Short mmCIF file of C-alpha atoms in Angstrom, two decimals:
data_model
loop_
_atom_site.label_atom_id
_atom_site.label_comp_id
_atom_site.label_asym_id
_atom_site.label_seq_id
_atom_site.Cartn_x
_atom_site.Cartn_y
_atom_site.Cartn_z
CA THR A 1255 -34.50 -41.90 -72.86
CA THR A 1256 -37.62 -42.04 -75.36
CA ALA A 1257 -37.90 -40.21 -78.93
CA MET A 1258 -40.78 -38.40 -78.22
CA PRO A 1259 -42.56 -36.63 -75.25
CA GLY A 1260 -45.23 -39.02 -73.72
CA GLY A 1261 -43.11 -42.05 -74.83
CA GLY A 1262 -43.29 -43.45 -71.27
CA ASN A 1263 -39.53 -43.45 -69.95
CA THR A 1264 -40.10 -42.27 -66.29
CA SER A 1265 -42.67 -44.92 -65.69
CA ILE A 1266 -40.10 -47.46 -67.11
CA VAL A 1267 -37.70 -45.84 -64.81
CA CYS A 1268 -39.57 -45.72 -61.81
CA ASN A 1269 -40.49 -49.51 -62.50
CA LEU A 1270 -37.00 -50.51 -63.16
CA ALA A 1271 -35.70 -48.80 -59.81
CA ALA A 1272 -38.47 -50.49 -58.23
CA VAL A 1273 -37.07 -54.17 -59.32
CA ALA A 1274 -33.69 -53.38 -58.91
CA ARG A 1275 -34.08 -52.18 -55.26
CA SER A 1276 -35.59 -55.64 -54.45
CA MET A 1277 -32.69 -57.28 -56.09
CA VAL A 1278 -29.73 -55.94 -55.28
CA GLY A 1279 -29.56 -52.79 -52.84
CA LYS A 1280 -29.34 -48.67 -52.62
CA VAL A 1281 -31.19 -47.52 -55.91
CA LEU A 1282 -31.17 -43.36 -56.64
CA VAL A 1283 -33.39 -42.18 -59.38
CA ILE A 1284 -32.36 -39.08 -60.68
CA ASP A 1285 -34.27 -37.00 -62.52
CA ALA A 1286 -32.58 -35.17 -65.21
CA ASN A 1287 -35.13 -33.94 -67.54
CA MET A 1288 -34.92 -30.27 -66.57
CA ARG A 1289 -37.69 -28.98 -68.78
CA GLN A 1290 -40.33 -31.40 -67.63
CA PRO A 1291 -39.80 -33.42 -64.61
CA GLY A 1292 -41.66 -36.27 -64.00
CA VAL A 1293 -39.97 -38.70 -61.54
CA ALA A 1294 -41.16 -36.71 -57.96
CA GLU A 1295 -44.79 -37.01 -58.93
CA ALA A 1296 -44.57 -40.62 -60.08
CA LEU A 1297 -42.87 -41.73 -56.75
CA GLY A 1298 -44.56 -39.62 -54.49
CA ALA A 1299 -41.43 -37.40 -53.86
CA ARG A 1300 -41.41 -33.36 -53.29
CA GLU A 1301 -41.13 -31.74 -56.50
CA GLY A 1302 -40.02 -27.89 -56.48
CA VAL A 1303 -37.07 -28.57 -54.00
CA LEU A 1304 -32.84 -28.72 -53.93
CA GLY A 1305 -32.29 -31.28 -56.62
CA LEU A 1306 -29.82 -32.05 -59.20
CA GLY A 1307 -30.12 -28.32 -60.90
CA ASP A 1308 -29.50 -26.91 -57.38
CA LEU A 1309 -26.59 -29.14 -57.03
CA MET A 1310 -24.98 -28.20 -60.14
CA ALA A 1311 -25.09 -24.72 -59.38
CA SER A 1312 -24.04 -24.76 -55.99
CA GLY A 1313 -21.58 -27.76 -55.80
CA GLY A 1314 -23.50 -29.45 -52.44
CA ALA A 1315 -23.07 -32.70 -51.58
CA LEU A 1316 -25.66 -35.13 -53.30
CA ALA A 1317 -26.57 -36.72 -49.48
CA SER A 1318 -28.36 -32.82 -48.74
CA ALA A 1319 -30.54 -33.25 -51.83
CA VAL A 1320 -31.53 -36.81 -51.63
CA GLN A 1321 -35.06 -37.51 -50.70
CA LYS A 1322 -36.70 -41.10 -49.52
CA ALA A 1323 -39.58 -42.28 -51.68
CA GLY A 1324 -40.51 -45.67 -50.03
CA ASP A 1325 -37.60 -47.66 -50.97
CA LEU A 1326 -36.12 -45.50 -53.18
CA ASP A 1327 -33.94 -42.92 -53.03
CA VAL A 1328 -34.82 -40.05 -55.19
CA LEU A 1329 -33.11 -36.77 -56.65
CA CYS A 1330 -35.33 -34.47 -58.26
CA ALA A 1331 -34.29 -31.88 -60.87
CA GLY A 1332 -34.23 -29.30 -58.53
CA THR A 1333 -35.90 -25.64 -57.86
CA PRO A 1334 -37.28 -24.05 -61.19
CA GLU A 1335 -35.14 -21.27 -61.46
CA SER A 1336 -31.78 -23.74 -60.77
CA ARG A 1337 -33.24 -26.22 -63.82
CA ILE A 1338 -30.73 -25.33 -66.81
CA PRO A 1339 -30.09 -27.72 -69.13
CA GLU A 1340 -26.71 -26.52 -70.53
CA ARG A 1341 -25.64 -27.30 -66.67
CA LEU A 1342 -25.77 -31.07 -67.81
CA ASN A 1343 -22.70 -30.52 -69.72
CA ASN A 1344 -20.16 -29.50 -67.24
CA ALA A 1345 -17.80 -31.34 -64.69
CA ARG A 1346 -20.23 -30.57 -62.45
CA PHE A 1347 -22.63 -33.07 -63.39
CA GLU A 1348 -20.18 -35.66 -63.68
CA ALA A 1349 -18.92 -35.22 -60.25
CA VAL A 1350 -22.36 -35.83 -59.37
CA LEU A 1351 -22.76 -38.91 -61.09
CA ASP A 1352 -19.10 -39.85 -60.16
CA GLU A 1353 -20.50 -39.40 -56.08
CA ALA A 1354 -23.87 -41.69 -56.88
CA ARG A 1355 -21.82 -44.37 -58.44
CA LYS A 1356 -19.92 -44.44 -55.27
CA THR A 1357 -22.64 -44.30 -52.63
CA TYR A 1358 -25.10 -46.62 -54.44
CA ASP A 1359 -25.50 -50.05 -56.52
CA ILE A 1360 -27.50 -48.65 -59.43
CA VAL A 1361 -28.21 -45.28 -60.37
CA LEU A 1362 -31.06 -44.58 -63.01
CA LEU A 1363 -31.64 -41.47 -64.70
CA ASP A 1364 -34.84 -40.24 -66.30
CA THR A 1365 -34.28 -37.79 -69.67
CA PRO A 1366 -36.01 -35.78 -71.64
CA PRO A 1367 -37.40 -37.00 -75.01
CA ALA A 1368 -34.35 -36.98 -77.31
CA VAL A 1369 -35.95 -35.12 -80.38
CA VAL A 1370 -36.89 -32.21 -78.06
CA ALA A 1371 -33.53 -32.04 -75.87
CA GLY A 1372 -29.99 -32.19 -77.46
CA GLU A 1373 -28.54 -32.77 -73.82
CA VAL A 1374 -29.78 -36.30 -73.88
CA MET A 1375 -26.50 -37.41 -76.10
CA THR A 1376 -24.62 -35.67 -73.28
CA ILE A 1377 -26.05 -37.43 -70.72
CA ALA A 1378 -25.41 -40.61 -72.41
CA ASN A 1379 -21.84 -39.92 -72.69
CA ARG A 1380 -21.62 -39.63 -68.95
CA CYS A 1381 -23.52 -43.02 -68.15
CA ASP A 1382 -22.57 -46.84 -68.36
CA ALA A 1383 -25.53 -47.73 -70.35
CA THR A 1384 -28.54 -46.72 -72.11
CA ILE A 1385 -31.83 -47.96 -73.38
CA LEU A 1386 -34.24 -46.13 -75.87
CA VAL A 1387 -38.07 -46.61 -74.52
CA VAL A 1388 -40.22 -46.73 -77.89
CA HIS A 1389 -43.65 -46.10 -77.58
CA ALA A 1390 -45.49 -48.76 -80.00
CA TRP A 1391 -47.34 -47.41 -82.86
CA ASN A 1392 -46.47 -44.00 -82.01
CA ASP A 1393 -42.88 -43.45 -82.55
CA GLN A 1394 -41.63 -43.57 -86.29
CA ARG A 1395 -39.11 -46.51 -87.14
CA GLY A 1396 -36.81 -44.01 -89.26
CA LEU A 1397 -36.64 -41.96 -85.63
CA VAL A 1398 -36.02 -44.53 -83.53
CA ALA A 1399 -33.26 -46.24 -86.24
CA ARG A 1400 -31.73 -42.99 -86.27
CA LEU A 1401 -31.72 -42.69 -82.47
CA VAL A 1402 -30.53 -46.38 -82.25
CA HIS A 1403 -27.67 -44.71 -84.44
CA GLN A 1404 -26.62 -42.17 -82.55
CA LEU A 1405 -26.81 -43.81 -78.95
CA MET A 1406 -24.56 -46.80 -80.38
CA ASP A 1407 -21.99 -43.88 -81.19
CA VAL A 1408 -21.86 -42.37 -77.61
CA ARG A 1409 -19.50 -43.75 -74.63
CA SER A 1410 -22.03 -45.86 -72.95
CA ILE A 1411 -23.08 -49.48 -73.57
CA PHE A 1412 -26.54 -49.14 -75.71
CA LEU A 1413 -28.38 -52.16 -73.96
CA GLY A 1414 -31.13 -51.58 -76.44
CA VAL A 1415 -34.81 -50.62 -77.07
CA LEU A 1416 -37.65 -51.41 -75.07
CA LEU A 1417 -40.96 -51.44 -76.31
CA HIS A 1418 -43.65 -49.31 -74.45
CA ARG A 1419 -47.44 -49.95 -74.75
CA PRO A 1420 -47.72 -52.33 -77.19
CA ARG A 1421 -51.14 -53.59 -78.41
CA SER A 1422 -52.16 -56.90 -78.44
CA THR A 1423 -53.55 -57.98 -81.58
CA ALA A 1424 -55.54 -61.29 -82.65
CA GLY A 1425 -54.31 -63.86 -85.65
CA GLY A 1426 -51.36 -65.34 -84.18
CA TYR A 1427 -47.62 -64.91 -84.55
CA PHE A 1428 -46.23 -61.79 -86.21
CA LYS A 1429 -49.57 -60.92 -87.96
CA ARG A 1430 -49.72 -57.22 -87.14
CA ASN A 1431 -47.77 -57.76 -84.11
CA ALA A 1432 -44.94 -55.08 -82.99
#
């Protein structure tokens, strides 16, 4: 997840998926951002078709909604009318994740920004591990510290902070560097 909108977690998730695909085997990217999904566009999949929201509404099989995007499998957010964030807090979402864990070697979820969406901590409670993507020179330290503490209190393992879009500066070590 990321702290604020525009933090770059969609591009980070897509890049991590590409690296994981080259290293392990079957990788699934799930767009759990019901508010402003972006994985389909980033990976070249079709958006607005059967996806996560539809699976949680109808209870269909995971394989029926997964799309191929190059070497990666993608589960988009779903049709606009099915994308209801509150559904991420039910047993059907957990069932979708369990089915994904059994089918794929690695499952990566793209979530909405934590400040905007309360469901981020619910999603984090259902994941094995979480990473906080921080937009350098943009996200405030206090906000990042608060989110780190919140992510450390959920069931998943907090892997750490990933600094996105740092600016390089002249002047040697630690002189205005992030």
